[in-house]
mmCIF file of C-alpha atoms in Angstrom:
data_model
loop_
_atom_site.group_PDB
_atom_site.id
_atom_site.type_symbol
_atom_site.label_atom_id
_atom_site.label_comp_id
_atom_site.label_asym_id
_atom_site.label_seq_id
_atom_site.Cartn_x
_atom_site.Cartn_y
_atom_site.Cartn_z
ATOM 1 C CA UNK A 123 13.699 -50.598 -5.380
ATOM 2 C CA UNK A 124 12.304 -53.714 -6.222
ATOM 3 C CA UNK A 125 12.913 -53.218 -10.413
ATOM 4 C CA UNK A 126 16.537 -51.938 -10.169
ATOM 5 C CA UNK A 127 17.337 -55.351 -8.006
ATOM 6 C CA UNK A 128 18.673 -52.964 -4.533
ATOM 7 C CA UNK A 129 16.145 -54.627 -2.135
ATOM 8 C CA UNK A 130 16.448 -57.973 -2.351
ATOM 9 C CA UNK A 131 13.872 -59.159 0.655
ATOM 10 C CA UNK A 132 10.735 -58.058 1.090
ATOM 11 C CA UNK A 133 9.147 -57.535 4.961
ATOM 12 C CA UNK A 134 5.732 -58.429 6.997
ATOM 13 C CA UNK A 135 4.927 -58.220 10.503
ATOM 14 C CA UNK A 136 4.603 -61.501 12.223
ATOM 15 C CA UNK A 137 0.350 -61.165 12.414
ATOM 16 C CA UNK A 138 -2.738 -63.199 12.064
ATOM 17 C CA UNK A 139 -2.819 -62.599 8.324
ATOM 18 C CA UNK A 140 0.023 -63.087 7.302
ATOM 19 C CA UNK A 141 0.324 -66.258 9.810
ATOM 20 C CA UNK A 142 -2.155 -67.408 7.666
ATOM 21 C CA UNK A 143 -0.418 -66.717 3.721
ATOM 22 C CA UNK A 144 2.443 -68.063 5.150
ATOM 23 C CA UNK A 145 2.706 -70.682 7.210
ATOM 24 C CA UNK A 146 1.696 -74.456 7.240
ATOM 25 C CA UNK A 147 -0.290 -74.092 10.498
ATOM 26 C CA UNK A 148 -1.894 -77.810 10.634
ATOM 27 C CA UNK A 149 2.087 -79.373 10.924
ATOM 28 C CA UNK A 150 2.467 -81.808 12.754
ATOM 29 C CA UNK A 151 5.961 -80.083 12.941
ATOM 30 C CA UNK A 152 4.876 -76.707 15.387
ATOM 31 C CA UNK A 153 2.969 -73.274 14.356
ATOM 32 C CA UNK A 154 2.853 -70.366 15.787
ATOM 33 C CA UNK A 155 1.023 -69.305 18.369
ATOM 34 C CA UNK A 156 0.359 -66.417 20.603
ATOM 35 C CA UNK A 157 1.559 -66.103 24.265
ATOM 36 C CA UNK A 158 1.942 -63.244 27.214
ATOM 37 C CA UNK A 159 5.989 -63.909 28.308
ATOM 38 C CA UNK A 160 5.212 -64.447 32.257
ATOM 39 C CA UNK A 161 2.997 -67.647 30.942
ATOM 40 C CA UNK A 162 5.674 -69.845 30.076
ATOM 41 C CA UNK A 163 3.059 -71.924 27.415
ATOM 42 C CA UNK A 164 4.001 -74.266 26.227
ATOM 43 C CA UNK A 165 3.240 -77.498 23.838
ATOM 44 C CA UNK A 166 1.097 -79.424 26.942
ATOM 45 C CA UNK A 167 -1.428 -76.026 26.900
ATOM 46 C CA UNK A 168 -3.296 -76.796 22.825
ATOM 47 C CA UNK A 169 -4.531 -76.282 21.319
ATOM 48 C CA UNK A 170 -5.688 -72.834 21.606
ATOM 49 C CA UNK A 171 -8.923 -70.891 20.277
ATOM 50 C CA UNK A 172 -8.980 -67.600 17.763
ATOM 51 C CA UNK A 173 -11.370 -65.087 19.239
ATOM 52 C CA UNK A 174 -12.558 -62.073 17.777
ATOM 53 C CA UNK A 175 -10.854 -58.980 15.226
ATOM 54 C CA UNK A 176 -8.345 -57.975 17.953
ATOM 55 C CA UNK A 177 -6.609 -60.434 15.937
ATOM 56 C CA UNK A 178 -4.806 -61.943 19.359
ATOM 57 C CA UNK A 179 -5.972 -65.147 20.878
ATOM 58 C CA UNK A 180 -7.427 -64.786 24.020
ATOM 59 C CA UNK A 181 -5.845 -65.066 26.814
ATOM 60 C CA UNK A 182 -7.424 -63.720 29.057
ATOM 61 C CA UNK A 183 -11.108 -62.320 30.132
ATOM 62 C CA UNK A 184 -13.609 -59.459 28.275
ATOM 63 C CA UNK A 185 -15.198 -57.214 30.672
ATOM 64 C CA UNK A 186 -17.848 -54.846 28.645
ATOM 65 C CA UNK A 187 -16.871 -55.388 25.255
ATOM 66 C CA UNK A 188 -12.589 -55.160 25.601
ATOM 67 C CA UNK A 189 -10.118 -57.114 25.929
ATOM 68 C CA UNK A 190 -8.529 -57.925 29.376
ATOM 69 C CA UNK A 191 -5.230 -59.783 28.784
ATOM 70 C CA UNK A 192 -2.305 -61.385 31.631
ATOM 71 C CA UNK A 193 -0.804 -58.177 33.195
ATOM 72 C CA UNK A 194 -2.490 -55.691 30.643
ATOM 73 C CA UNK A 195 0.066 -56.591 27.531
ATOM 74 C CA UNK A 196 -1.338 -57.857 24.464
ATOM 75 C CA UNK A 197 0.115 -61.760 23.687
ATOM 76 C CA UNK A 198 3.265 -61.269 21.762
ATOM 77 C CA UNK A 199 4.100 -63.690 18.762
ATOM 78 C CA UNK A 200 5.593 -66.866 20.211
ATOM 79 C CA UNK A 201 7.090 -70.078 17.889
ATOM 80 C CA UNK A 202 6.294 -73.339 18.994
ATOM 81 C CA UNK A 203 8.841 -75.911 16.549
ATOM 82 C CA UNK A 204 9.620 -76.490 13.828
ATOM 83 C CA UNK A 205 7.118 -74.060 11.288
ATOM 84 C CA UNK A 206 6.885 -74.732 8.131
ATOM 85 C CA UNK A 207 6.496 -72.741 5.117
ATOM 86 C CA UNK A 208 3.594 -72.254 2.351
ATOM 87 C CA UNK A 209 5.687 -73.203 -0.699
ATOM 88 C CA UNK A 210 5.519 -70.282 -2.715
ATOM 89 C CA UNK A 211 8.251 -70.144 -5.761
ATOM 90 C CA UNK A 212 7.049 -66.180 -6.767
ATOM 91 C CA UNK A 213 5.298 -63.275 -5.571
ATOM 92 C CA UNK A 214 4.026 -60.238 -7.823
ATOM 93 C CA UNK A 215 4.290 -57.067 -6.896
ATOM 94 C CA UNK A 216 2.042 -54.591 -8.402
ATOM 95 C CA UNK A 217 2.279 -50.471 -7.949
ATOM 96 C CA UNK A 218 -1.225 -49.254 -8.433
ATOM 97 C CA UNK A 219 -4.590 -50.662 -8.729
ATOM 98 C CA UNK A 220 -5.970 -49.187 -12.516
ATOM 99 C CA UNK A 221 -6.639 -52.652 -14.687
ATOM 100 C CA UNK A 222 -3.414 -51.136 -16.333
ATOM 101 C CA UNK A 223 -0.526 -51.521 -13.908
ATOM 102 C CA UNK A 224 2.959 -52.672 -14.127
ATOM 103 C CA UNK A 225 3.493 -55.097 -12.446
ATOM 104 C CA UNK A 226 7.024 -56.890 -11.664
ATOM 105 C CA UNK A 227 7.244 -61.052 -10.979
ATOM 106 C CA UNK A 228 10.208 -61.597 -8.599
ATOM 107 C CA UNK A 229 11.344 -66.106 -7.370
ATOM 108 C CA UNK A 230 11.068 -66.416 -4.153
ATOM 109 C CA UNK A 231 14.888 -67.802 -2.680
ATOM 110 C CA UNK A 232 13.350 -68.416 1.334
ATOM 111 C CA UNK A 233 10.620 -67.123 3.384
ATOM 112 C CA UNK A 234 12.440 -66.625 6.759
ATOM 113 C CA UNK A 235 11.549 -64.779 9.996
ATOM 114 C CA UNK A 236 13.862 -62.791 11.226
ATOM 115 C CA UNK A 237 15.032 -58.937 11.814
ATOM 116 C CA UNK A 238 14.808 -56.695 9.042
ATOM 117 C CA UNK A 239 17.398 -54.671 7.087
ATOM 118 C CA UNK A 240 18.145 -50.854 8.375
ATOM 119 C CA UNK A 241 16.879 -48.532 5.762
ATOM 120 C CA UNK A 242 14.398 -51.375 4.270
ATOM 121 C CA UNK A 243 11.465 -51.331 6.550
ATOM 122 C CA UNK A 244 9.902 -49.302 8.662
ATOM 123 C CA UNK A 245 12.343 -47.646 11.946
ATOM 124 C CA UNK A 246 10.425 -49.591 14.026
ATOM 125 C CA UNK A 247 10.261 -53.247 12.760
ATOM 126 C CA UNK A 248 14.735 -52.651 13.307
ATOM 127 C CA UNK A 249 13.683 -54.829 16.628
ATOM 128 C CA UNK A 250 11.271 -57.017 15.864
ATOM 129 C CA UNK A 251 11.057 -60.976 14.221
ATOM 130 C CA UNK A 252 9.210 -60.163 10.953
ATOM 131 C CA UNK A 253 8.802 -62.773 7.797
ATOM 132 C CA UNK A 254 11.888 -62.188 5.584
ATOM 133 C CA UNK A 255 10.689 -63.419 1.456
ATOM 134 C CA UNK A 256 13.740 -63.340 0.311
ATOM 135 C CA UNK A 257 14.079 -62.927 -3.833
ATOM 136 C CA UNK A 258 16.520 -64.672 -6.088
#
């Protein structure tokens, strides 16, 4: 679909791995953090600290090695301020893992956060904000 031009955007979940790849977290204008909706965390509550392999910021306490979150829910990604994306110009897609694998390079038009298009992503992502990488 990407090769034929049918699919003009690619989606990535808003998780620490992709935040680190796509967002300048050191920008003065803003960043993406994690907060529980009930906490109403705002910019006065900074800085946050990343802990553990759970890939979430700890907003509770640990008990016998397990994360404990307020209300038992994992925090959701939240945008604080105006985020700045790392200025990528192209994305290179590979087909398979062999040395002689096929690849295609696409020029990036924009990187944003929004809702994905139906039929272009897993159905469970449809009502969720994701990174959207649009191609020219």
